[in-house]
Coordinates of C-alpha atoms in Angstrom, one line a residue:
M1 CA 33.4 25.9 -10.6
S2 CA 30.6 25.7 -13.1
C3 CA 29.6 22.7 -15.1
P4 CA 29.8 24.0 -18.7
N5 CA 28.3 20.9 -20.3
E6 CA 25.2 21.2 -18.3
Q7 CA 24.4 24.9 -18.7
S8 CA 21.5 24.3 -21.1
G9 CA 18.2 25.4 -19.7
L10 CA 19.6 27.9 -17.3
P11 CA 18.7 31.6 -17.5
Q12 CA 21.1 34.1 -19.0
G13 CA 23.9 34.9 -16.5
W14 CA 23.3 31.8 -14.4
A15 CA 25.7 28.9 -14.0
L16 CA 25.5 25.3 -12.8
S17 CA 27.8 24.4 -9.9
T18 CA 28.1 22.1 -6.9
L19 CA 27.6 22.5 -3.2
G20 CA 31.3 21.7 -2.6
A21 CA 32.4 24.5 -5.1
I22 CA 30.3 27.3 -3.5
C23 CA 31.1 26.4 0.2
S24 CA 34.2 26.0 2.2
K25 CA 35.4 22.6 3.2
P26 CA 32.5 20.7 4.9
Q27 CA 33.0 19.8 8.5
Y28 CA 31.6 16.7 10.3
G29 CA 30.3 17.3 13.8
W30 CA 31.8 16.5 17.2
T31 CA 31.4 13.0 18.5
T32 CA 30.4 13.1 22.1
S33 CA 27.5 12.3 24.4
A34 CA 24.8 14.9 25.3
T35 CA 24.2 15.9 28.9
E36 CA 21.7 18.1 30.7
N37 CA 24.5 19.5 32.9
N38 CA 25.5 23.0 31.8
T39 CA 29.0 22.7 30.4
G40 CA 28.7 26.1 28.6
V41 CA 28.4 24.7 25.1
H42 CA 25.2 23.3 23.6
L43 CA 25.3 20.2 21.3
L44 CA 23.0 20.7 18.3
R45 CA 21.6 17.4 17.1
T46 CA 19.5 16.2 14.1
T47 CA 16.5 15.9 16.3
D48 CA 16.8 19.6 17.3
I49 CA 16.4 20.9 13.7
T50 CA 13.8 18.6 12.1
S51 CA 10.8 20.7 13.4
G52 CA 12.2 23.7 11.3
M53 CA 12.7 25.8 14.5
I54 CA 15.3 25.2 17.2
G55 CA 14.1 25.4 20.8
W56 CA 17.4 26.2 22.5
E57 CA 15.9 25.5 25.9
T58 CA 15.7 21.8 25.0
V59 CA 19.0 21.5 23.2
P60 CA 21.4 19.6 25.5
F61 CA 25.0 20.4 26.3
C62 CA 28.3 18.7 25.3
E63 CA 29.3 16.2 27.9
A64 CA 32.9 16.8 26.7
V65 CA 33.8 20.1 25.1
P66 CA 36.3 19.6 22.3
D67 CA 39.8 21.1 22.8
D68 CA 39.5 22.6 19.3
V69 CA 36.0 23.9 20.0
D70 CA 36.3 26.7 17.5
K71 CA 36.4 24.2 14.6
Y72 CA 33.0 22.9 15.6
R73 CA 31.5 26.2 16.9
L74 CA 28.4 27.3 15.0
R75 CA 28.0 30.8 13.7
S76 CA 25.3 32.8 12.0
G77 CA 25.1 31.8 8.3
D78 CA 26.2 28.2 8.8
I79 CA 24.1 25.5 7.2
V80 CA 24.0 22.0 8.8
I81 CA 22.8 19.0 6.9
S82 CA 21.8 15.7 8.5
R83 CA 23.8 12.7 7.1
A84 CA 21.8 10.0 8.8
G85 CA 18.3 9.5 10.1
S86 CA 16.5 12.4 8.6
V87 CA 18.9 12.3 5.6
G88 CA 19.4 15.5 3.8
F89 CA 17.4 17.7 6.2
S90 CA 19.1 21.1 6.5
Y91 CA 18.9 24.1 8.7
L92 CA 20.3 27.6 8.3
L93 CA 21.6 29.0 11.6
R94 CA 20.6 32.7 12.2
D95 CA 21.4 34.9 15.2
L96 CA 22.6 32.1 17.6
P97 CA 21.6 33.1 21.1
R98 CA 24.2 30.9 22.8
P99 CA 27.5 29.0 22.2
A100 CA 26.9 25.7 20.4
V101 CA 28.7 23.0 18.4
F102 CA 27.1 20.3 16.3
A103 CA 26.8 16.6 16.7
S104 CA 28.4 13.9 14.6
Y105 CA 25.3 13.2 12.5
L106 CA 25.4 16.7 11.1
I107 CA 27.7 18.1 8.5
R108 CA 28.3 21.9 8.4
F109 CA 28.6 23.9 5.2
R110 CA 29.6 27.5 5.0
P111 CA 28.7 29.4 1.8
R112 CA 31.6 31.3 0.2
E113 CA 31.5 35.1 -0.3
G114 CA 29.0 35.9 -3.1
I115 CA 26.5 33.1 -2.2
D116 CA 23.6 34.4 -0.1
E117 CA 23.2 31.8 2.6
R118 CA 19.4 32.2 2.4
Y119 CA 19.5 31.4 -1.3
L120 CA 21.4 28.2 -0.6
A121 CA 19.1 27.3 2.3
A122 CA 16.1 27.7 0.0
Y123 CA 17.6 25.5 -2.6
L124 CA 18.1 22.8 0.0
L125 CA 14.3 22.7 0.4
S126 CA 13.6 22.5 -3.3
P127 CA 12.4 19.4 -5.3
R128 CA 15.6 19.4 -7.4
Y129 CA 17.7 19.0 -4.2
W130 CA 15.6 16.3 -2.7
S131 CA 15.6 14.3 -5.9
Q132 CA 19.4 14.3 -5.7
I133 CA 19.4 13.3 -2.1
A134 CA 17.2 10.3 -2.9
E135 CA 19.8 9.2 -5.4
K136 CA 22.7 9.7 -3.1
A137 CA 21.3 8.2 0.1
A138 CA 22.5 4.7 0.8
G139 CA 22.5 2.3 3.7
I140 CA 20.8 -1.0 4.4
A141 CA 19.6 -0.4 7.9
L142 CA 19.9 3.4 8.0
A143 CA 19.9 5.6 4.9
N144 CA 22.8 8.1 5.0
V145 CA 25.0 10.4 3.0
N146 CA 28.5 11.6 3.5
A147 CA 30.3 14.9 2.9
R148 CA 31.7 13.8 -0.4
K149 CA 28.2 13.0 -1.8
L150 CA 26.8 16.2 -0.5
E151 CA 29.7 18.2 -2.0
G152 CA 28.6 16.7 -5.4
V153 CA 25.0 18.0 -5.1
K154 CA 24.4 20.2 -8.2
L155 CA 22.6 23.6 -8.0
P156 CA 22.0 26.5 -10.3
V157 CA 23.8 29.7 -9.2
A158 CA 22.2 33.0 -10.0
P159 CA 24.1 36.3 -10.1
H160 CA 24.6 37.6 -6.6
N161 CA 22.1 40.5 -6.9
E162 CA 19.5 38.2 -8.4
Q163 CA 20.1 35.7 -5.5
R164 CA 19.0 38.5 -3.1
R165 CA 15.9 39.3 -5.2
I166 CA 15.0 35.7 -5.3
V167 CA 15.3 35.3 -1.6
A168 CA 13.2 38.5 -1.0
K169 CA 10.4 37.1 -3.3
I170 CA 10.5 33.6 -1.7
E171 CA 10.3 35.2 1.8
E172 CA 7.4 37.4 0.7
L173 CA 5.4 34.4 -0.8
F174 CA 6.3 32.1 2.0
S175 CA 5.2 34.6 4.6
D176 CA 1.7 34.7 3.0
L177 CA 1.7 30.9 2.9
D178 CA 2.8 30.6 6.5
A179 CA 0.0 32.9 7.6
G180 CA -2.5 30.7 5.7
V181 CA -1.0 27.5 7.2
V182 CA -1.2 28.9 10.7
A183 CA -4.8 29.8 10.1
L184 CA -5.6 26.3 8.8
E185 CA -3.7 24.6 11.7
R186 CA -5.8 26.8 14.1
V187 CA -9.0 25.6 12.4
R188 CA -7.8 22.0 12.7
A189 CA -7.1 22.4 16.4
N190 CA -10.5 23.9 17.0
L191 CA -12.2 21.1 15.1
K192 CA -10.3 18.6 17.2
R193 CA -11.5 20.3 20.4
Y194 CA -15.0 20.6 19.1
R195 CA -15.1 16.9 18.2
A196 CA -13.9 16.0 21.7
S197 CA -16.4 18.4 23.3
V198 CA -19.4 17.1 21.3
L199 CA -18.5 13.4 22.1
K200 CA -18.2 14.2 25.8
A201 CA -21.5 16.1 25.8
A202 CA -23.1 13.2 24.1
V203 CA -22.0 10.4 26.4
E204 CA -22.8 12.6 29.5
G205 CA -26.3 13.3 28.3
R206 CA -25.8 17.1 27.9
L207 CA -26.5 16.8 24.1
T208 CA -30.0 15.5 24.8
A209 CA -30.9 17.5 27.9
R210 CA -33.7 19.4 26.2
W211 CA -35.1 16.2 24.6
R212 CA -35.4 14.6 28.1
T213 CA -37.5 17.6 29.4
Q214 CA -39.8 17.2 26.4
H215 CA -40.1 13.5 26.8
P216 CA -40.6 12.9 30.6
N217 CA -42.4 9.6 30.1
T218 CA -39.7 7.8 28.3
E219 CA -39.0 4.3 29.6
P220 CA -36.0 4.5 31.9
A221 CA -32.8 2.7 31.2
A222 CA -33.3 0.5 34.2
K223 CA -36.2 -1.3 32.4
L224 CA -34.0 -1.7 29.3
L225 CA -31.3 -3.2 31.5
E226 CA -33.7 -5.7 33.0
R227 CA -34.6 -7.0 29.5
I228 CA -30.9 -7.1 28.5
L229 CA -30.1 -9.2 31.6
A230 CA -33.0 -11.6 30.8
E231 CA -31.8 -11.9 27.2
R232 CA -28.3 -12.6 28.5
R233 CA -29.5 -15.4 30.7
K234 CA -31.6 -16.8 27.9
K235 CA -28.6 -16.9 25.6
W236 CA -26.5 -18.7 28.1
E237 CA -29.2 -21.3 28.7
A238 CA -29.6 -21.9 25.0
E239 CA -25.8 -22.4 24.7
Q240 CA -25.8 -24.9 27.6
L241 CA -28.6 -26.9 26.2
A242 CA -26.9 -27.0 22.8
K243 CA -23.7 -28.4 24.5
F244 CA -25.8 -31.1 26.3
A245 CA -27.5 -32.0 23.0
K246 CA -24.2 -32.2 21.1
A247 CA -22.8 -34.5 23.8
G248 CA -26.0 -36.6 23.7
K249 CA -26.7 -36.1 27.4
P250 CA -29.8 -34.7 29.1
P251 CA -29.3 -31.5 31.2
P252 CA -28.2 -32.4 34.7
K253 CA -30.3 -31.5 37.7
G254 CA -29.7 -27.9 38.8
W255 CA -27.7 -26.9 35.8
Q256 CA -29.4 -23.5 35.6
A257 CA -28.0 -22.6 39.0
K258 CA -24.5 -22.5 37.5
Y259 CA -25.3 -19.3 35.6
A260 CA -22.8 -16.5 36.6
Q261 CA -24.5 -13.2 37.2
P262 CA -22.6 -10.2 35.7
A263 CA -20.8 -8.0 38.2
A264 CA -22.5 -4.8 39.2
P265 CA -20.4 -1.7 38.6
D266 CA -18.8 0.1 41.5
T267 CA -20.5 3.5 41.3
S268 CA -18.7 5.0 44.3
N269 CA -16.2 6.9 42.0
L270 CA -18.4 7.2 39.0
P271 CA -19.9 10.5 37.9
G272 CA -23.6 11.2 38.3
L273 CA -25.9 10.4 35.4
P274 CA -28.9 12.2 33.9
K275 CA -32.4 11.2 35.1
G276 CA -33.5 7.9 33.4
W277 CA -29.9 6.7 32.8
C278 CA -28.1 3.9 34.7
W279 CA -24.7 2.2 35.0
A280 CA -24.0 -1.3 33.9
T281 CA -20.8 -3.3 33.3
L282 CA -19.9 -4.2 29.8
E283 CA -20.3 -7.9 30.5
A284 CA -23.9 -7.3 31.5
L285 CA -24.6 -5.7 28.1
A286 CA -22.4 -7.8 25.8
D287 CA -20.6 -11.1 25.2
V288 CA -17.0 -10.1 25.5
V289 CA -14.3 -12.3 24.0
G290 CA -10.6 -12.2 23.0
G291 CA -9.2 -13.0 19.6
L292 CA -7.0 -15.4 17.8
T293 CA -3.3 -15.8 18.5
K294 CA -1.1 -15.7 15.5
D295 CA 0.8 -19.0 15.1
Q296 CA 2.5 -19.8 11.8
K297 CA 3.2 -23.4 13.0
R298 CA -0.5 -24.1 12.3
A299 CA 0.0 -23.6 8.6
N300 CA 0.6 -27.3 8.1
E301 CA -2.3 -28.5 10.2
P302 CA -5.2 -30.1 8.3
G303 CA -8.4 -28.1 8.0
V304 CA -6.9 -24.6 8.4
R305 CA -6.8 -21.7 6.0
E306 CA -5.9 -18.0 5.8
V307 CA -8.6 -15.4 6.6
P308 CA -8.3 -11.6 7.0
Y309 CA -8.0 -10.4 10.5
L310 CA -8.0 -7.2 12.5
R311 CA -4.8 -6.0 14.1
V312 CA -4.3 -3.1 16.6
A313 CA -3.3 -0.9 13.7
N314 CA -6.6 -1.5 12.0
V315 CA -8.7 -0.4 15.1
Q316 CA -8.3 3.3 15.7
R317 CA -10.2 5.6 18.1
G318 CA -13.5 6.2 16.4
F319 CA -12.8 4.6 13.0
L320 CA -11.4 1.5 11.4
D321 CA -8.3 1.7 9.1
L322 CA -8.6 -1.2 6.6
S323 CA -6.1 0.2 4.1
E324 CA -3.7 -2.6 5.0
M325 CA -5.2 -6.0 5.9
K326 CA -3.3 -9.1 6.7
N327 CA -4.2 -12.8 6.9
I328 CA -4.0 -15.2 9.8
I329 CA -4.1 -19.1 9.9
A330 CA -7.4 -20.2 11.3
S331 CA -9.5 -23.4 11.5
E332 CA -13.2 -23.4 10.5
Q333 CA -14.1 -23.5 14.2
D334 CA -12.0 -20.4 14.8
V335 CA -13.7 -18.6 12.0
A336 CA -17.1 -19.7 13.3
D337 CA -16.3 -18.5 16.8
L338 CA -14.5 -15.3 16.0
R339 CA -16.0 -14.1 12.7
L340 CA -17.0 -10.5 13.1
M341 CA -20.6 -9.5 12.7
P342 CA -22.1 -6.0 12.0
G343 CA -22.5 -4.2 15.3
D344 CA -19.6 -5.8 17.1
V345 CA -17.9 -3.3 19.3
L346 CA -14.0 -3.5 19.2
F347 CA -11.5 -2.6 21.9
T348 CA -7.7 -2.7 21.7
E349 CA -5.7 -4.4 24.4
G350 CA -3.2 -1.5 24.6
G351 CA 0.6 -1.4 24.2
D352 CA 1.3 2.4 23.9
R353 CA -1.0 4.4 26.2
D354 CA -2.8 6.0 23.3
K355 CA -4.0 2.6 22.2
L356 CA -5.4 1.5 25.6
G357 CA -9.0 0.5 25.1
R358 CA -9.5 2.5 21.9
G359 CA -11.9 1.2 19.4
W360 CA -14.8 1.4 17.0
V361 CA -17.7 -0.7 15.6
W362 CA -17.4 -3.4 12.9
Q363 CA -20.1 -2.7 10.3
G364 CA -19.6 -5.6 8.0
E365 CA -16.8 -4.0 5.9
L366 CA -15.6 -7.4 4.8
L367 CA -17.6 -10.6 4.2
E368 CA -15.3 -12.6 6.4
C369 CA -12.9 -11.3 9.0
V370 CA -11.7 -12.4 12.5
H371 CA -9.7 -10.5 15.1
Q372 CA -6.4 -11.2 16.8
N373 CA -5.8 -11.7 20.5
H374 CA -4.8 -8.0 21.0
I375 CA -8.4 -7.0 19.9
F376 CA -11.4 -7.7 22.1
R377 CA -14.9 -8.0 20.7
A378 CA -18.1 -7.1 22.5
R379 CA -21.3 -8.4 20.9
L380 CA -24.4 -6.7 22.5
F381 CA -27.2 -8.9 23.7
T382 CA -29.9 -6.8 22.2
P383 CA -30.3 -4.4 19.3
A384 CA -31.9 -1.9 21.7
M385 CA -28.4 -1.0 22.8
Q386 CA -26.6 1.2 20.2
P387 CA -23.1 -0.2 19.4
K388 CA -21.8 3.3 18.4
F389 CA -22.9 4.7 21.7
V390 CA -21.0 2.0 23.6
S391 CA -17.9 2.7 21.5
H392 CA -18.1 6.5 21.9
H393 CA -18.4 6.0 25.6
G394 CA -15.3 3.8 25.6
N395 CA -13.4 6.3 23.6
T396 CA -14.3 9.2 25.9
F397 CA -15.1 8.2 29.5
G398 CA -13.2 5.0 29.0
R399 CA -10.0 6.7 28.0
E400 CA -9.3 7.8 31.6
W401 CA -10.9 4.7 33.2
F402 CA -8.8 2.2 31.2
T403 CA -5.6 4.2 32.1
K404 CA -6.4 3.8 35.8
A405 CA -7.6 0.2 35.6
G406 CA -5.1 -1.1 33.2
K407 CA -1.8 -2.8 33.9
Q408 CA 1.1 -0.2 33.7
T409 CA 4.8 -0.8 33.1
T410 CA 7.5 1.7 32.1
N411 CA 6.7 1.8 28.4
L412 CA 3.5 -0.3 28.1
A413 CA 0.0 -0.3 29.3
S414 CA -2.7 -3.0 28.7
I415 CA -6.1 -4.3 29.7
N416 CA -7.3 -7.9 29.9
L417 CA -10.7 -9.5 29.4
G418 CA -11.4 -9.3 33.2
I419 CA -10.8 -5.5 33.2
L420 CA -12.8 -5.0 30.0
R421 CA -15.8 -7.0 31.3
R422 CA -15.9 -4.8 34.4
F423 CA -15.8 -1.6 32.3
P424 CA -18.8 0.6 33.5
V425 CA -21.0 1.8 30.7
A426 CA -23.5 4.6 31.0
V427 CA -26.9 3.3 29.7
P428 CA -29.4 5.8 28.4
P429 CA -33.0 4.9 27.5
A430 CA -33.2 3.1 24.2
A431 CA -34.9 6.0 22.4
E432 CA -32.4 8.5 23.7
Q433 CA -29.5 6.3 22.6
K434 CA -30.7 6.3 19.0
L435 CA -31.2 10.1 19.1
I436 CA -27.7 10.6 20.5
V437 CA -26.1 8.3 17.8
D438 CA -28.0 10.0 15.0
D439 CA -27.1 13.4 16.2
L440 CA -23.4 12.4 16.6
D441 CA -23.3 10.9 13.1
A442 CA -24.5 14.2 11.6
R443 CA -22.2 16.4 13.7
L444 CA -19.1 14.2 13.3
S445 CA -19.7 13.9 9.5
Q446 CA -19.7 17.7 9.3
I447 CA -16.5 17.9 11.4
S448 CA -14.8 15.2 9.2
E449 CA -15.8 17.1 6.0
A450 CA -14.3 20.3 7.5
E451 CA -11.1 18.5 8.5
L452 CA -10.8 17.1 5.0
L453 CA -11.0 20.6 3.6
V454 CA -8.3 21.7 6.0
D455 CA -6.1 18.8 5.0
H456 CA -6.6 19.7 1.3
G457 CA -5.6 23.3 2.1
L458 CA -2.5 22.2 3.9
K459 CA -1.4 19.9 1.1
R460 CA -2.1 22.6 -1.4
A461 CA 0.1 25.0 0.6
A462 CA 2.9 22.4 0.6
R463 CA 2.5 22.0 -3.2
L464 CA 2.6 25.8 -3.7
R465 CA 5.7 26.0 -1.5
Q466 CA 7.5 23.5 -3.7
S467 CA 6.2 25.2 -6.9
I468 CA 7.6 28.5 -5.7
L469 CA 11.0 26.9 -5.0
K470 CA 11.0 25.1 -8.4
R471 CA 10.3 28.4 -10.2
A472 CA 12.8 30.2 -8.2
F473 CA 15.7 27.9 -9.2
E474 CA 14.5 27.9 -12.8
G475 CA 15.0 31.6 -12.9
K476 CA 11.2 32.2 -13.3
L477 CA 10.4 33.8 -10.0
V478 CA 11.9 37.3 -10.5
P479 CA 13.1 39.0 -13.7
Q480 CA 16.8 38.9 -14.7
D481 CA 18.8 42.1 -14.8
P482 CA 21.4 42.1 -17.7
T483 CA 23.6 44.5 -15.7
D484 CA 24.1 41.9 -13.0
E485 CA 27.6 40.3 -12.9
P486 CA 27.2 36.8 -14.4
A487 CA 27.5 33.9 -12.0
E488 CA 30.3 32.5 -14.0
K489 CA 32.6 35.4 -12.8
L490 CA 31.5 34.7 -9.2
L491 CA 32.3 31.0 -9.5
E492 CA 35.7 31.8 -11.0
R493 CA 36.6 33.9 -8.0
M494 CA 35.5 31.1 -5.7
A495 CA 37.6 28.6 -7.5
S496 CA 40.6 30.9 -7.2
A497 CA 40.0 31.4 -3.5
K498 CA 39.7 27.6 -3.1
A499 CA 43.0 27.1 -4.9
K500 CA 44.8 29.5 -2.6
E501 CA 43.5 27.6 0.4
A502 CA 44.8 24.3 -0.8
P503 CA 48.5 24.6 0.4
A504 CA 47.3 25.3 3.9
K505 CA 45.5 21.9 4.0
S506 CA 47.1 18.6 5.1
G507 CA 46.3 15.0 4.0
T508 CA 43.9 14.4 1.2
G509 CA 41.9 17.6 1.6
R510 CA 38.7 15.6 2.3
A511 CA 36.3 16.7 5.0
E512 CA 37.5 15.6 8.4
R513 CA 35.6 12.6 9.7
P514 CA 33.9 12.8 13.1
R515 CA 36.3 12.1 16.0
G516 CA 36.3 12.2 19.8
R517 CA 35.0 9.8 22.4
R518 CA 32.6 7.1 21.3
A519 CA 29.2 8.7 20.8
D520 CA 26.0 7.9 22.6
R521 CA 24.0 7.5 19.3
T522 CA 20.8 8.6 20.7
A523 CA 22.3 11.8 22.2
A524 CA 24.4 12.6 19.2
A525 CA 21.5 12.2 16.8

């Protein structure tokens, strides 16, 4: 039925109603486990509809087919709504290619005669619908709605002929928007491939191939590496002498012989390098250290304080995300030892495979910041080495190398300090490194600007889609026809039909709750 006290603001001939009034009794889905074995009946889950398109080849089957399968069988024109997880997400079933029932986290609604299912499906995408879902969803651990709440969702009902005109106009406008979105997504994918291609060409030396032919007398990287190794030893000796002085002891005889030479890279499985380049391990080029372990018990220790620190979430592949910074308890010595300096190259320990060894360069974004133990810091021994080049190398070549060298479990992957220190880094001549970094900065900046434009375009398309739906259900998308039968008459017939159905029902008349064997929640969802 309509809601007479809320008719104001509706176009002539429209009426306000509820989802329960314009649909037959809602039906909860079948509670069972999913299986890959072909039982002849597919089990449609929330996860199968959230992409907006069902890939039936990936929809599992019912482990147990209900005896009263017809009650749960889906047919063209049915609308299913998720009651948990992706709360309120809906899907209109059209031209089902195979027999299917729906899982217990879905509720089925069947529009009554006179309601175009496409009109209702469009409304279930509109801002007005989602604002109601936000009000109705409840649940401490998992937001959810039930059939009763969904039945109470209000919606404006247009005359039947106008519903069809609205649907036709929405489909026309959405078709144009979809074409634009597809084009933008294609551009975004091409930009992603171009970015990867440029980075790979840079760290392999293909980006500067012509430059090398024009500068044949450039000092080779082997000479640079000699100076770096000398600087490395010099730094170690200075640190040892400082320790002896602090302890008030003279350097013992032969103390310099304790210097540990960095490991040479195993080049047997490494790709060839351009002329003038060489391989070196990361420990030969930089001082590599781990970070600070989080320990709230230290909060009551004397001489400690909170300082900002980098987590894995902050260190992305090729950029730092500092939108959410957290603090860690640290002593003044911790801060002195682990305070990040501009030019520090950061690597993540891992966790998920996509996090393994990813990183970027700290450029002094905060005056004071340390890093946690899941982040490694590599501080180069000489400014002749370009931190950005080392990081780009780690994010490209290192991606596969870390995967092979890291520790792997079923769900986790990680690297430790020993692995990271042995990481082989391609070293170009100093002048070529700077050229590569400058060229990459310019190209990547252009790519980022183009990606930003694509993102703006996609967001604008999403806003236009919502604007179209808003206008549609305000009666502003297509003109009204005074000869159309008013929606009030349509709703009266629905109410009459619903009243005739009542005697055939048993119990309270509420939607039947899910039943059957105990569900495997993951499969049923």
